[in-house]
Coordinates of C-alpha atoms and ligand atoms in Angstrom, one line a residue:
Chain A
M1 CA 151.7 -78.9 -35.7
A2 CA 150.5 -82.1 -37.6
G3 CA 151.9 -84.6 -34.9
K4 CA 150.5 -82.3 -32.2
L5 CA 147.0 -82.6 -34.0
L6 CA 147.4 -86.3 -34.6
S7 CA 148.0 -87.3 -30.8
S8 CA 145.7 -84.7 -29.2
R9 CA 143.0 -85.8 -27.2
L10 CA 140.5 -83.5 -29.0
A11 CA 141.4 -84.8 -32.3
T12 CA 140.6 -88.6 -31.1
L13 CA 137.4 -87.7 -29.9
V14 CA 136.3 -86.2 -33.2
L15 CA 137.3 -88.4 -34.8
L16 CA 135.9 -91.0 -32.8
A17 CA 132.3 -88.9 -32.7
A18 CA 132.4 -88.7 -36.2
I19 CA 132.8 -92.4 -36.9
I20 CA 129.9 -93.0 -34.5
A21 CA 127.7 -90.3 -36.3
V22 CA 128.3 -91.8 -39.7
V23 CA 128.1 -95.6 -39.3
P24 CA 123.9 -95.1 -39.5
L25 CA 124.3 -93.3 -42.7
L26 CA 126.3 -96.0 -44.4
A27 CA 124.5 -99.0 -42.5
P28 CA 121.8 -100.8 -44.9
S29 CA 120.1 -102.5 -42.1
A30 CA 119.3 -102.8 -38.7
F31 CA 121.5 -105.9 -38.3
Y32 CA 124.8 -103.5 -39.0
L33 CA 123.9 -101.4 -36.3
R34 CA 123.2 -104.1 -34.0
V35 CA 127.1 -105.2 -34.8
A36 CA 128.5 -101.7 -34.3
A37 CA 127.1 -101.2 -31.0
V38 CA 128.6 -104.7 -29.9
V39 CA 131.8 -103.1 -31.5
W40 CA 131.1 -100.1 -28.9
V41 CA 130.7 -102.0 -26.1
F42 CA 133.6 -104.5 -26.2
A43 CA 135.7 -101.1 -27.7
L44 CA 134.8 -99.9 -23.5
A45 CA 135.7 -102.9 -22.5
A46 CA 139.3 -102.8 -24.1
L47 CA 139.3 -99.2 -23.3
G48 CA 139.9 -100.2 -19.6
L49 CA 142.7 -102.8 -20.5
T50 CA 144.4 -99.9 -22.3
I51 CA 144.5 -97.8 -19.2
L52 CA 145.7 -101.1 -17.4
M53 CA 147.8 -102.8 -20.0
G54 CA 148.5 -99.8 -22.6
Y55 CA 149.5 -97.6 -19.9
A56 CA 150.5 -99.3 -16.5
G57 CA 151.7 -102.4 -18.6
Q58 CA 149.9 -104.8 -16.3
V59 CA 148.3 -107.5 -18.3
S60 CA 145.0 -109.5 -16.8
L61 CA 143.9 -112.4 -18.6
G62 CA 140.6 -112.1 -16.2
H63 CA 139.1 -109.2 -17.2
A64 CA 136.0 -110.6 -18.8
G65 CA 135.1 -111.8 -15.2
F66 CA 134.4 -108.1 -14.3
L67 CA 132.1 -107.6 -17.5
G68 CA 130.4 -110.8 -16.3
I69 CA 130.0 -108.8 -12.9
G70 CA 128.3 -105.9 -14.6
G71 CA 126.1 -108.4 -16.6
Y72 CA 125.1 -110.2 -14.1
A73 CA 124.2 -107.3 -11.9
V74 CA 121.8 -105.7 -14.5
A75 CA 120.3 -109.0 -14.8
I76 CA 119.8 -109.9 -11.1
G77 CA 119.2 -106.5 -9.7
P78 CA 116.0 -106.0 -11.6
A79 CA 114.6 -110.0 -11.4
Q80 CA 115.7 -110.4 -7.8
F81 CA 115.3 -107.2 -6.2
G82 CA 113.1 -105.0 -8.4
L83 CA 115.9 -102.4 -8.5
H84 CA 116.0 -100.4 -11.9
P85 CA 118.7 -101.4 -14.4
A86 CA 120.4 -98.3 -14.6
L87 CA 121.0 -98.3 -11.0
C88 CA 122.3 -101.8 -11.2
L89 CA 124.8 -100.9 -13.9
V90 CA 126.1 -98.4 -11.3
I91 CA 126.1 -101.2 -8.5
G92 CA 128.0 -103.4 -11.0
A93 CA 130.7 -101.2 -11.8
A94 CA 130.8 -100.4 -7.9
L95 CA 131.1 -104.1 -7.3
A96 CA 133.3 -104.7 -9.9
G97 CA 135.9 -101.8 -8.6
L98 CA 135.5 -102.9 -5.2
L99 CA 136.3 -106.4 -5.9
A100 CA 139.2 -105.2 -8.5
Y101 CA 140.2 -103.5 -5.2
L102 CA 140.4 -106.4 -2.7
V103 CA 141.7 -108.6 -5.6
G104 CA 144.3 -106.2 -6.9
R105 CA 146.3 -105.7 -3.7
P106 CA 147.9 -109.1 -3.4
I107 CA 147.5 -109.9 -7.3
L108 CA 149.4 -106.7 -8.5
K109 CA 152.5 -107.3 -6.5
L110 CA 153.0 -110.5 -9.1
K111 CA 154.8 -109.1 -12.5
G112 CA 154.5 -110.6 -15.9
Y113 CA 153.7 -114.2 -16.4
Y114 CA 152.9 -114.7 -12.7
L115 CA 150.8 -111.6 -12.8
A116 CA 149.2 -113.4 -16.3
I117 CA 148.4 -116.5 -14.5
A118 CA 146.8 -115.0 -11.5
T119 CA 144.5 -112.6 -13.0
L120 CA 143.6 -115.6 -15.6
G121 CA 142.9 -117.8 -12.3
F122 CA 140.7 -114.9 -11.0
G123 CA 138.7 -114.8 -14.3
V124 CA 138.1 -118.5 -14.2
I125 CA 136.6 -118.5 -10.5
L126 CA 134.4 -115.8 -11.2
A127 CA 133.0 -117.5 -14.7
L128 CA 132.8 -120.6 -12.6
I129 CA 130.2 -119.1 -9.8
F130 CA 128.7 -117.6 -12.6
H131 CA 128.0 -121.3 -13.9
S132 CA 127.4 -123.0 -10.8
E133 CA 125.2 -120.6 -8.5
S134 CA 122.2 -121.2 -10.6
Q135 CA 119.4 -119.8 -8.1
W136 CA 121.2 -116.8 -9.1
T137 CA 122.6 -116.8 -12.2
G138 CA 120.5 -119.1 -14.4
G139 CA 123.5 -121.7 -14.3
P140 CA 125.2 -122.5 -17.4
D141 CA 122.4 -121.4 -19.6
G142 CA 122.4 -117.8 -18.2
M143 CA 119.5 -115.8 -17.9
Q144 CA 117.1 -113.2 -19.2
V145 CA 117.7 -109.9 -19.0
A146 CA 114.3 -107.4 -18.2
R147 CA 113.9 -104.7 -20.8
V148 CA 115.1 -101.1 -19.9
T149 CA 112.7 -98.3 -19.6
L150 CA 114.8 -95.2 -19.3
F151 CA 112.1 -91.8 -18.2
G152 CA 109.0 -93.8 -19.3
W153 CA 110.7 -94.6 -22.9
R154 CA 111.1 -98.1 -23.7
L155 CA 114.9 -98.7 -24.4
S156 CA 114.7 -101.2 -27.5
G157 CA 116.0 -101.8 -31.1
A158 CA 119.4 -101.5 -32.3
V159 CA 119.0 -97.7 -33.4
N160 CA 118.5 -96.7 -29.2
W161 CA 121.3 -99.3 -28.2
Y162 CA 123.2 -97.8 -31.2
W163 CA 123.2 -94.3 -29.5
V164 CA 123.4 -95.7 -26.1
T165 CA 126.7 -97.7 -26.9
G166 CA 128.0 -94.9 -28.8
G167 CA 127.6 -92.6 -26.0
A168 CA 128.9 -94.8 -23.7
L169 CA 131.8 -95.1 -25.7
M170 CA 132.3 -91.6 -26.2
I171 CA 132.4 -91.0 -22.6
G172 CA 134.9 -94.0 -21.8
A173 CA 137.1 -92.8 -24.7
W174 CA 137.0 -89.1 -23.0
I175 CA 137.9 -90.6 -19.2
A176 CA 140.6 -92.6 -21.0
L177 CA 142.4 -89.5 -22.8
N178 CA 142.0 -87.3 -19.9
I179 CA 144.0 -90.0 -17.8
G180 CA 146.7 -90.7 -20.5
A181 CA 147.3 -86.7 -20.7
S182 CA 147.1 -86.2 -16.7
P183 CA 149.7 -86.5 -13.6
T184 CA 148.1 -89.9 -12.8
G185 CA 148.6 -91.5 -16.6
R186 CA 152.3 -90.1 -16.7
A187 CA 152.5 -91.8 -13.6
L188 CA 151.5 -95.1 -14.9
K189 CA 153.4 -94.7 -18.2
A190 CA 156.4 -94.1 -15.7
L191 CA 156.1 -97.8 -13.8
H192 CA 155.3 -99.5 -17.0
D193 CA 159.0 -98.5 -18.1
S194 CA 161.1 -98.6 -14.8
E195 CA 159.0 -99.3 -11.5
V196 CA 162.2 -98.4 -10.0
A197 CA 162.7 -95.0 -11.0
A198 CA 159.2 -94.4 -10.9
A199 CA 159.2 -94.9 -7.1
G200 CA 162.4 -92.8 -7.1
S201 CA 160.1 -90.1 -8.1
G202 CA 158.1 -90.4 -5.3
I203 CA 155.3 -92.4 -7.3
D204 CA 153.4 -95.0 -5.0
V205 CA 153.5 -97.8 -7.4
S206 CA 151.1 -100.4 -6.2
A207 CA 148.6 -97.6 -5.5
K208 CA 149.0 -96.5 -8.8
K209 CA 148.8 -100.0 -10.5
L210 CA 145.9 -100.9 -8.1
A211 CA 144.1 -97.6 -9.2
A212 CA 144.6 -98.7 -12.9
F213 CA 142.9 -102.1 -12.3
V214 CA 140.1 -100.7 -10.7
I215 CA 139.6 -98.4 -13.2
G216 CA 139.8 -101.0 -15.9
A217 CA 137.5 -103.5 -13.7
V218 CA 135.0 -100.5 -13.4
Y219 CA 134.8 -100.0 -17.5
A220 CA 134.3 -103.8 -18.2
A221 CA 131.5 -103.8 -15.9
V222 CA 129.7 -101.1 -17.5
A223 CA 130.3 -102.7 -20.9
G224 CA 129.2 -105.9 -19.9
G225 CA 126.0 -104.3 -17.8
L226 CA 125.3 -102.5 -21.5
L227 CA 126.0 -105.9 -23.5
A228 CA 123.6 -107.8 -21.2
A229 CA 120.8 -105.3 -21.4
M230 CA 121.0 -104.8 -25.0
N231 CA 121.0 -108.5 -25.9
G232 CA 118.2 -109.0 -23.2
L233 CA 120.6 -111.9 -22.0
I234 CA 123.5 -112.9 -20.0
T235 CA 125.5 -116.4 -19.7
P236 CA 128.6 -117.2 -17.9
D237 CA 130.5 -117.5 -21.5
A238 CA 130.4 -113.4 -21.3
A239 CA 132.7 -113.9 -18.0
G240 CA 134.6 -116.6 -19.8
F241 CA 138.5 -117.0 -20.7
M242 CA 138.0 -116.8 -24.4
H243 CA 136.4 -113.2 -23.9
S244 CA 139.4 -112.4 -21.5
I245 CA 141.8 -113.2 -24.1
E246 CA 139.7 -111.4 -26.7
L247 CA 139.9 -108.3 -24.7
V248 CA 143.3 -108.7 -24.6
A249 CA 143.6 -109.1 -28.1
M250 CA 141.8 -106.0 -29.3
V251 CA 143.9 -103.9 -27.2
I252 CA 147.1 -105.5 -28.7
I253 CA 146.3 -105.4 -32.5
G254 CA 144.6 -102.3 -32.2
G255 CA 147.9 -100.5 -30.5
L256 CA 148.8 -100.7 -27.0
G257 CA 148.3 -97.8 -24.8
S258 CA 146.1 -96.2 -27.7
V259 CA 142.4 -95.1 -27.0
F260 CA 141.6 -95.4 -30.8
G261 CA 143.4 -98.5 -31.1
A262 CA 141.1 -100.1 -28.6
V263 CA 137.8 -99.2 -30.9
V264 CA 139.9 -100.7 -33.8
G265 CA 140.8 -103.8 -32.5
A266 CA 137.4 -104.4 -31.0
A267 CA 135.9 -103.5 -34.3
F268 CA 138.9 -106.0 -36.3
L269 CA 137.5 -108.8 -33.6
V270 CA 133.8 -108.2 -33.5
V271 CA 133.4 -107.7 -37.4
L272 CA 135.8 -110.1 -38.9
P273 CA 134.1 -113.1 -37.3
Q274 CA 130.9 -111.6 -38.9
A275 CA 132.5 -110.8 -42.1
L276 CA 134.1 -114.4 -42.3
T277 CA 130.6 -116.7 -41.7
F278 CA 130.6 -117.5 -45.2
M279 CA 133.5 -119.2 -45.3
H280 CA 131.8 -121.8 -42.6
D281 CA 134.6 -124.2 -41.6
Y282 CA 137.5 -122.2 -42.4
E283 CA 136.0 -118.9 -40.2
Q284 CA 138.3 -119.6 -37.3
A285 CA 141.2 -120.7 -38.8
V286 CA 141.0 -117.4 -41.0
L287 CA 140.4 -115.4 -38.4
G288 CA 143.5 -116.7 -36.3
F289 CA 145.4 -116.4 -39.7
L290 CA 144.4 -112.9 -39.6
I291 CA 145.5 -112.1 -36.5
M292 CA 148.8 -113.8 -36.6
A293 CA 149.4 -111.8 -40.0
F294 CA 148.6 -108.4 -38.2
M295 CA 150.8 -109.1 -35.2
I296 CA 153.9 -110.1 -37.5
F297 CA 153.2 -107.4 -40.0
L298 CA 152.0 -104.4 -37.5
P299 CA 153.7 -105.6 -34.3
A300 CA 152.9 -102.0 -32.8
G301 CA 149.3 -102.4 -33.5
I302 CA 146.9 -100.8 -36.4
V303 CA 146.8 -97.2 -35.0
P304 CA 150.6 -96.5 -33.7
T305 CA 151.5 -97.9 -37.1
L306 CA 149.1 -96.0 -39.3
R307 CA 149.4 -92.6 -37.1
K308 CA 153.6 -93.0 -37.9
W309 CA 152.9 -94.0 -41.4
L310 CA 150.9 -90.4 -41.6
L311 CA 153.5 -88.1 -39.8
E312 CA 156.1 -89.6 -42.1
R313 CA 153.8 -88.7 -44.9
L314 CA 153.2 -85.2 -43.3
S315 CA 156.7 -84.2 -42.7
Chain B
M1 CA 172.3 -82.4 12.2
S2 CA 173.2 -84.2 9.0
L3 CA 170.9 -84.2 6.0
L4 CA 172.2 -87.5 5.3
R5 CA 173.6 -90.4 7.8
V6 CA 174.4 -93.7 7.7
E7 CA 175.6 -95.7 10.5
G8 CA 176.9 -99.3 10.4
L9 CA 174.8 -100.4 6.9
G10 CA 175.4 -104.1 6.1
I11 CA 173.6 -106.6 3.5
S12 CA 174.6 -110.2 2.4
F13 CA 173.4 -111.9 -0.6
G14 CA 173.9 -115.5 0.5
G15 CA 177.4 -115.9 1.7
L16 CA 178.7 -112.9 0.2
V17 CA 178.9 -109.5 2.4
A18 CA 178.3 -107.0 -0.1
V19 CA 178.0 -104.0 2.4
D20 CA 179.6 -104.4 5.9
N21 CA 179.3 -101.9 8.4
V22 CA 179.5 -98.8 6.6
G23 CA 179.0 -95.3 7.9
F24 CA 179.0 -91.8 6.4
S25 CA 177.5 -88.4 7.0
V26 CA 176.6 -85.7 4.4
E27 CA 175.8 -82.1 5.0
A28 CA 173.6 -79.4 3.1
G29 CA 176.1 -78.4 0.2
Q30 CA 178.9 -81.0 0.2
V31 CA 179.8 -83.5 -2.5
F32 CA 180.6 -86.4 -0.7
S33 CA 182.1 -89.3 -3.2
I34 CA 182.2 -92.8 -2.6
I35 CA 184.7 -94.6 -4.7
G36 CA 186.4 -98.3 -4.6
P37 CA 186.9 -101.2 -7.4
N38 CA 184.2 -102.9 -9.1
G39 CA 182.2 -104.7 -6.9
A40 CA 183.1 -103.0 -4.1
G41 CA 179.5 -102.3 -3.0
K42 CA 178.9 -98.6 -3.7
T43 CA 175.4 -99.1 -5.8
T44 CA 174.7 -101.6 -3.2
L45 CA 175.2 -99.1 -0.7
F46 CA 173.0 -96.7 -2.6
N47 CA 170.4 -99.2 -3.2
L48 CA 170.4 -99.8 0.8
V49 CA 170.0 -96.0 1.7
T50 CA 167.5 -95.4 -0.8
G51 CA 165.4 -98.4 0.3
I52 CA 165.7 -100.9 -2.7
Y53 CA 167.2 -103.5 -0.2
K54 CA 166.2 -103.3 3.2
P55 CA 169.3 -103.6 5.3
L56 CA 170.1 -106.6 7.7
R57 CA 172.1 -104.3 10.2
G58 CA 172.3 -100.5 10.3
R59 CA 170.6 -97.2 10.2
V60 CA 169.8 -94.6 8.0
T61 CA 168.3 -91.0 9.2
M62 CA 167.4 -88.0 7.2
G63 CA 168.0 -84.7 9.4
G64 CA 168.0 -86.9 12.5
D65 CA 164.9 -88.9 11.7
D66 CA 165.2 -92.7 11.0
V67 CA 164.3 -93.7 7.7
T68 CA 166.0 -97.4 7.6
G69 CA 164.0 -99.5 5.0
L70 CA 161.4 -97.1 4.1
A71 CA 159.9 -97.9 0.9
P72 CA 161.7 -95.7 -2.2
H73 CA 158.6 -93.5 -2.5
L74 CA 158.4 -92.6 0.8
L75 CA 162.0 -91.8 0.7
A76 CA 161.7 -89.9 -2.1
K77 CA 159.0 -87.5 -0.3
R78 CA 161.4 -86.9 2.4
G79 CA 163.7 -85.6 -0.3
M80 CA 165.9 -88.0 -1.5
S81 CA 166.3 -88.4 -5.2
R82 CA 168.7 -90.8 -7.2
T83 CA 170.4 -91.6 -10.6
F84 CA 171.2 -95.2 -11.5
Q85 CA 174.1 -96.8 -12.9
N86 CA 172.2 -99.0 -15.1
L87 CA 169.8 -96.4 -16.9
Q88 CA 166.5 -96.5 -15.5
I89 CA 164.6 -94.2 -18.1
F90 CA 161.0 -94.3 -19.0
F91 CA 162.1 -95.2 -22.5
R92 CA 158.9 -94.8 -24.1
M93 CA 158.3 -91.2 -23.1
T94 CA 160.0 -88.1 -24.2
A95 CA 162.8 -86.8 -22.8
L96 CA 160.3 -83.6 -21.5
E97 CA 158.0 -86.2 -20.2
N98 CA 160.5 -88.1 -18.1
V99 CA 161.7 -84.9 -16.4
M100 CA 157.7 -84.4 -16.1
V101 CA 157.3 -87.6 -14.2
G102 CA 160.2 -86.3 -11.7
R103 CA 158.1 -83.6 -10.8
H104 CA 155.1 -86.3 -9.5
M105 CA 155.3 -85.2 -6.0
A106 CA 155.0 -81.3 -6.5
E107 CA 152.1 -82.1 -8.5
R108 CA 148.4 -81.4 -7.1
S109 CA 145.7 -82.8 -8.8
S110 CA 143.4 -85.6 -7.7
L111 CA 142.1 -88.7 -9.2
L112 CA 138.9 -87.4 -10.0
S113 CA 140.1 -84.2 -11.9
D114 CA 142.7 -86.4 -14.0
L115 CA 139.6 -88.5 -14.6
L116 CA 137.5 -85.8 -15.9
G117 CA 140.4 -84.0 -17.4
L118 CA 139.3 -80.8 -15.3
P119 CA 141.0 -77.4 -15.8
A120 CA 143.1 -77.9 -12.6
A121 CA 144.5 -81.4 -14.2
D122 CA 145.5 -79.5 -17.1
R123 CA 146.7 -76.3 -15.1
Q124 CA 148.7 -78.8 -13.6
T125 CA 150.5 -80.5 -16.7
R126 CA 151.1 -77.0 -18.3
A127 CA 152.8 -76.1 -14.8
T128 CA 154.5 -79.2 -14.9
R129 CA 155.5 -79.3 -18.5
E130 CA 157.5 -75.4 -17.9
A131 CA 159.0 -76.5 -14.6
A132 CA 160.3 -79.9 -16.6
M133 CA 161.7 -77.4 -19.8
G134 CA 163.6 -75.2 -17.3
L135 CA 165.3 -78.6 -15.9
L136 CA 166.1 -79.8 -19.4
E137 CA 167.6 -76.0 -20.1
R138 CA 169.8 -76.4 -17.0
V139 CA 171.1 -80.0 -17.9
G140 CA 171.8 -78.5 -21.7
L141 CA 168.9 -80.9 -23.0
S142 CA 166.0 -78.7 -24.4
D143 CA 167.1 -79.6 -28.1
V144 CA 166.1 -82.9 -27.3
A145 CA 163.1 -82.3 -25.1
N146 CA 160.7 -83.8 -27.8
A147 CA 162.1 -87.0 -28.4
T148 CA 161.5 -90.0 -27.4
A149 CA 164.0 -91.1 -24.2
G150 CA 164.6 -94.4 -26.3
A151 CA 166.1 -93.1 -29.2
L152 CA 168.8 -90.8 -26.8
S153 CA 172.6 -91.7 -26.6
Y154 CA 173.8 -92.9 -23.5
G155 CA 175.6 -89.6 -22.4
V156 CA 172.3 -87.7 -23.2
L157 CA 170.3 -90.3 -20.9
K158 CA 172.8 -89.7 -17.9
R159 CA 172.1 -85.9 -17.8
L160 CA 168.3 -86.5 -18.4
E161 CA 168.3 -89.1 -15.3
I162 CA 170.0 -86.0 -13.3
A163 CA 167.5 -83.7 -14.5
R164 CA 164.7 -86.1 -13.9
A165 CA 166.3 -86.5 -10.2
L166 CA 166.8 -82.6 -9.8
A167 CA 162.7 -82.2 -10.9
A168 CA 162.0 -84.0 -7.5
S169 CA 163.8 -80.8 -5.5
P170 CA 165.3 -82.8 -3.5
K171 CA 167.4 -82.2 0.1
V172 CA 169.6 -85.2 -0.8
L173 CA 170.8 -86.4 -4.2
L174 CA 172.7 -89.7 -5.0
L175 CA 174.1 -90.1 -8.4
D176 CA 175.9 -93.5 -9.3
E177 CA 178.4 -93.0 -12.2
P178 CA 177.2 -89.6 -13.4
A179 CA 180.2 -89.1 -15.7
A180 CA 180.3 -92.8 -16.8
G181 CA 180.5 -93.0 -20.7
C182 CA 180.4 -89.7 -21.0
N183 CA 183.0 -87.7 -23.2
A184 CA 185.2 -85.3 -21.8
V185 CA 183.0 -81.8 -22.9
E186 CA 180.0 -84.0 -21.3
T187 CA 182.2 -84.7 -18.0
E188 CA 183.2 -81.2 -18.0
A189 CA 179.7 -80.1 -18.2
I190 CA 178.8 -82.7 -15.4
D191 CA 181.5 -81.6 -13.1
H192 CA 180.0 -78.0 -13.5
L193 CA 176.5 -79.1 -12.8
I194 CA 177.3 -80.8 -9.8
G195 CA 179.1 -78.0 -8.4
E196 CA 176.0 -75.9 -8.9
I197 CA 173.6 -78.1 -7.1
A198 CA 175.6 -78.3 -4.3
K199 CA 175.9 -75.2 -4.1
S200 CA 172.3 -74.4 -4.2
G201 CA 172.1 -76.4 -0.5
V202 CA 171.6 -80.1 -1.9
A203 CA 173.9 -82.8 -0.3
V204 CA 175.1 -85.0 -3.0
V205 CA 176.5 -88.3 -2.9
L206 CA 178.5 -89.2 -5.8
I207 CA 179.9 -92.9 -6.9
E208 CA 182.1 -91.9 -9.5
H209 CA 185.1 -93.9 -11.4
D210 CA 186.4 -90.9 -12.8
M211 CA 189.2 -89.7 -10.3
K212 CA 189.9 -86.5 -12.0
L213 CA 186.1 -85.6 -11.4
V214 CA 186.0 -86.8 -7.7
M215 CA 189.5 -85.2 -6.6
K216 CA 188.1 -81.9 -8.0
I217 CA 184.7 -81.6 -6.8
S218 CA 184.8 -83.7 -3.9
D219 CA 184.8 -82.3 0.0
R220 CA 185.0 -85.7 1.3
V221 CA 185.8 -89.0 -0.3
L222 CA 185.1 -92.3 1.1
V223 CA 187.0 -95.6 -0.2
L224 CA 184.9 -98.9 -0.1
A225 CA 187.0 -102.5 -0.9
Q226 CA 185.1 -105.5 -0.5
G227 CA 182.0 -103.9 1.2
R228 CA 184.0 -102.4 3.8
H229 CA 185.2 -98.9 4.8
L230 CA 188.6 -98.4 3.7
A231 CA 189.4 -94.9 4.4
E232 CA 187.6 -91.6 4.7
G233 CA 188.7 -87.9 4.3
P234 CA 189.2 -84.9 2.0
P235 CA 190.4 -85.7 -1.3
R236 CA 193.9 -85.0 -0.8
E237 CA 194.1 -87.0 2.3
V238 CA 192.6 -90.3 0.8
R239 CA 194.7 -89.6 -2.4
D240 CA 197.9 -89.9 -0.2
N241 CA 196.5 -92.9 2.4
P242 CA 199.0 -95.6 1.2
A243 CA 195.9 -98.5 2.5
V244 CA 194.2 -96.6 -0.4
I245 CA 196.8 -96.6 -2.8
A246 CA 197.8 -100.6 -2.3
A247 CA 194.1 -101.3 -2.2
Y248 CA 192.7 -99.6 -4.8
L249 CA 194.3 -96.5 -6.6
G250 CA 197.4 -98.2 -7.8
D251 CA 200.3 -96.3 -9.4
H252 CA 198.0 -95.5 -12.5
G253 CA 195.3 -94.1 -10.3
T254 CA 198.2 -91.9 -8.4
R255 CA 199.3 -90.6 -11.2
E256 CA 195.4 -89.5 -12.3
A257 CA 195.1 -87.8 -8.8
D258 CA 198.2 -86.2 -9.5
R259 CA 197.5 -84.9 -12.5
A260 CA 194.0 -83.5 -11.7
H261 CA 195.9 -81.8 -8.6
G262 CA 198.2 -80.2 -11.7
Ligands
ATP401 N1 170.9 -108.5 -5.7 C1 171.9 -108.7 -5.6 N2 172.0 -110.1 -5.3 C2 173.4 -111.1 -5.3 N3 174.6 -110.3 -5.3 C3 174.7 -108.8 -5.5 C4 173.2 -108.2 -5.8 N4 173.7 -106.9 -5.6 C5 174.8 -106.9 -5.6 N5 175.5 -107.9 -5.6 C6 177.1 -108.4 -5.2 O1 177.2 -107.2 -4.6 C7 178.8 -106.5 -4.8 C8 178.7 -105.5 -4.9 O2 178.2 -105.3 -6.1 P1 178.0 -103.2 -6.3 O3 177.0 -103.4 -7.6 O4 177.3 -102.7 -5.1 O5 179.5 -102.8 -6.8 P2 180.0 -101.6 -6.8 O6 180.6 -100.9 -6.0 O7 178.7 -100.4 -7.6 O8 180.6 -101.8 -8.2 P3 180.8 -101.2 -10.0 O9 181.8 -100.4 -9.7 O10 181.5 -102.3 -10.5 O11 179.6 -100.8 -10.1 C9 179.2 -107.8 -6.0 O12 180.0 -108.7 -5.8 C10 177.9 -108.1 -6.6 O13 177.8 -109.2 -7.4
MG402 MG1 178.0 -99.8 -9.0

């Protein structure tokens, strides 16, 4: 009973909704809400990787590239073509999905380290394009993103963005949970463990991997679009290698394959650097040390370890 | 027309001819066994038939259709299922979920309804779960349905693979040493199960080292040695074939076979 509850879709959603609802009541200032909104955005991007890496077991070290596509779509669309930012968010997501579809076909034939390096290369190329096509992207300094108005209402300030990003994360989590519990999710988890047996069961392994890659790219692009619009700025760094690694780290620290884990992992890697700023020069070192410690002591990730511990106590 | 027909199949790895000009055919309801010493090429033959390796020579047909070199998932769609000598289990999933994956081809829900968690997707999952539960019962594993597969014993996983293969409602079922590592009771259960599967009209191809089992349940036996067809016929005939005795069974094997015949 307890186990069923802990692993049910509804429980995860209710818990997530409760957290999103409670944070504003506890946050002493708008700054905290801003940090939380950044957590929600990165959690959304990490959820895409949860589907690709956690469910299907396919690594991507270039996922921030898709984040960049979403971000630049929201920046370039309104500035160059006078399009509405919300429409640009959709266009960015579609472009990222299409690119993932085209690139994924050859790339996903690779496995393990080879796939990791190929996706890494892909991310580097995208970051390079954002860097060098300065007539479109503003080059290394990035570009401003116009303020968003929705139905005549100006979307600005930490509070508004908090709810927009929180809502987006809820939708993203809901979809990720649905996939996990569906025939598609079972197929992805199956090929993660044995491609041979999955194919033997009639699963079109390359088509399923591709679907996971495309879905993951769309998640990242939506997150990137929200991040750019919220910050009013997008730079090539957003699409950079370090961000890709951060996304992977979020998924693994939180717990590979766990939807709630992606949120916890994102919180870990967004909040900790903020919390450690008082250490000045040692901030990075301490962060690295903490990441190592968590991986050594909780190799399954924070959420699965906690869940197992809870289940053992309850039964 | 034979449900499965293999003609002149061959493949080499480097200099080694692992399977050389092997042919056989299996009818609905038949148990067709393939035996031979270690390294004879039995598993490689399965891998050729099920599309994991592309044959260098030869043809595979199902119900008259040429399916040579089709991808494994397409062969599965045509009604070919198999189990693996070196277990291929979804270790992170529960036993029940393993069998549910086997139902993949029977599942009718679109990617969209899966994404949005539409009632259709949930209904499908419920129907799949129910069917999978029935199959676990059939192989005697309903009590471990919710255990993680990675925690189950070898003999249990062998049966789990059979349940998963059956979940696909195959016309042709290839079993690679299903009784390996099983105790006498488990072997007996598998023997009984294979008989039932064949009776339901499935063409069963069986690789097995347990001679007692092979002699008892096979309609026909093919003997491979060093990748080549050595003999083929009803179990009794194959057992008494001097070439087979010399090349494979030896004294020990004949004695076992004798015992099987009582
Ligand atoms: N992918 C491969 N690459 C190279 N050699 C291979 C490959 N697969 C099989 N072989 C070789 O082909 C021969 C036949 O192997 P196979 O596994 O088919 O034998 P088997 O009859 O199933 O034996 P066993 O009874 O031990 O399972 C062996 O010599 C094996 O080493
Ligand atoms: Mg073998």
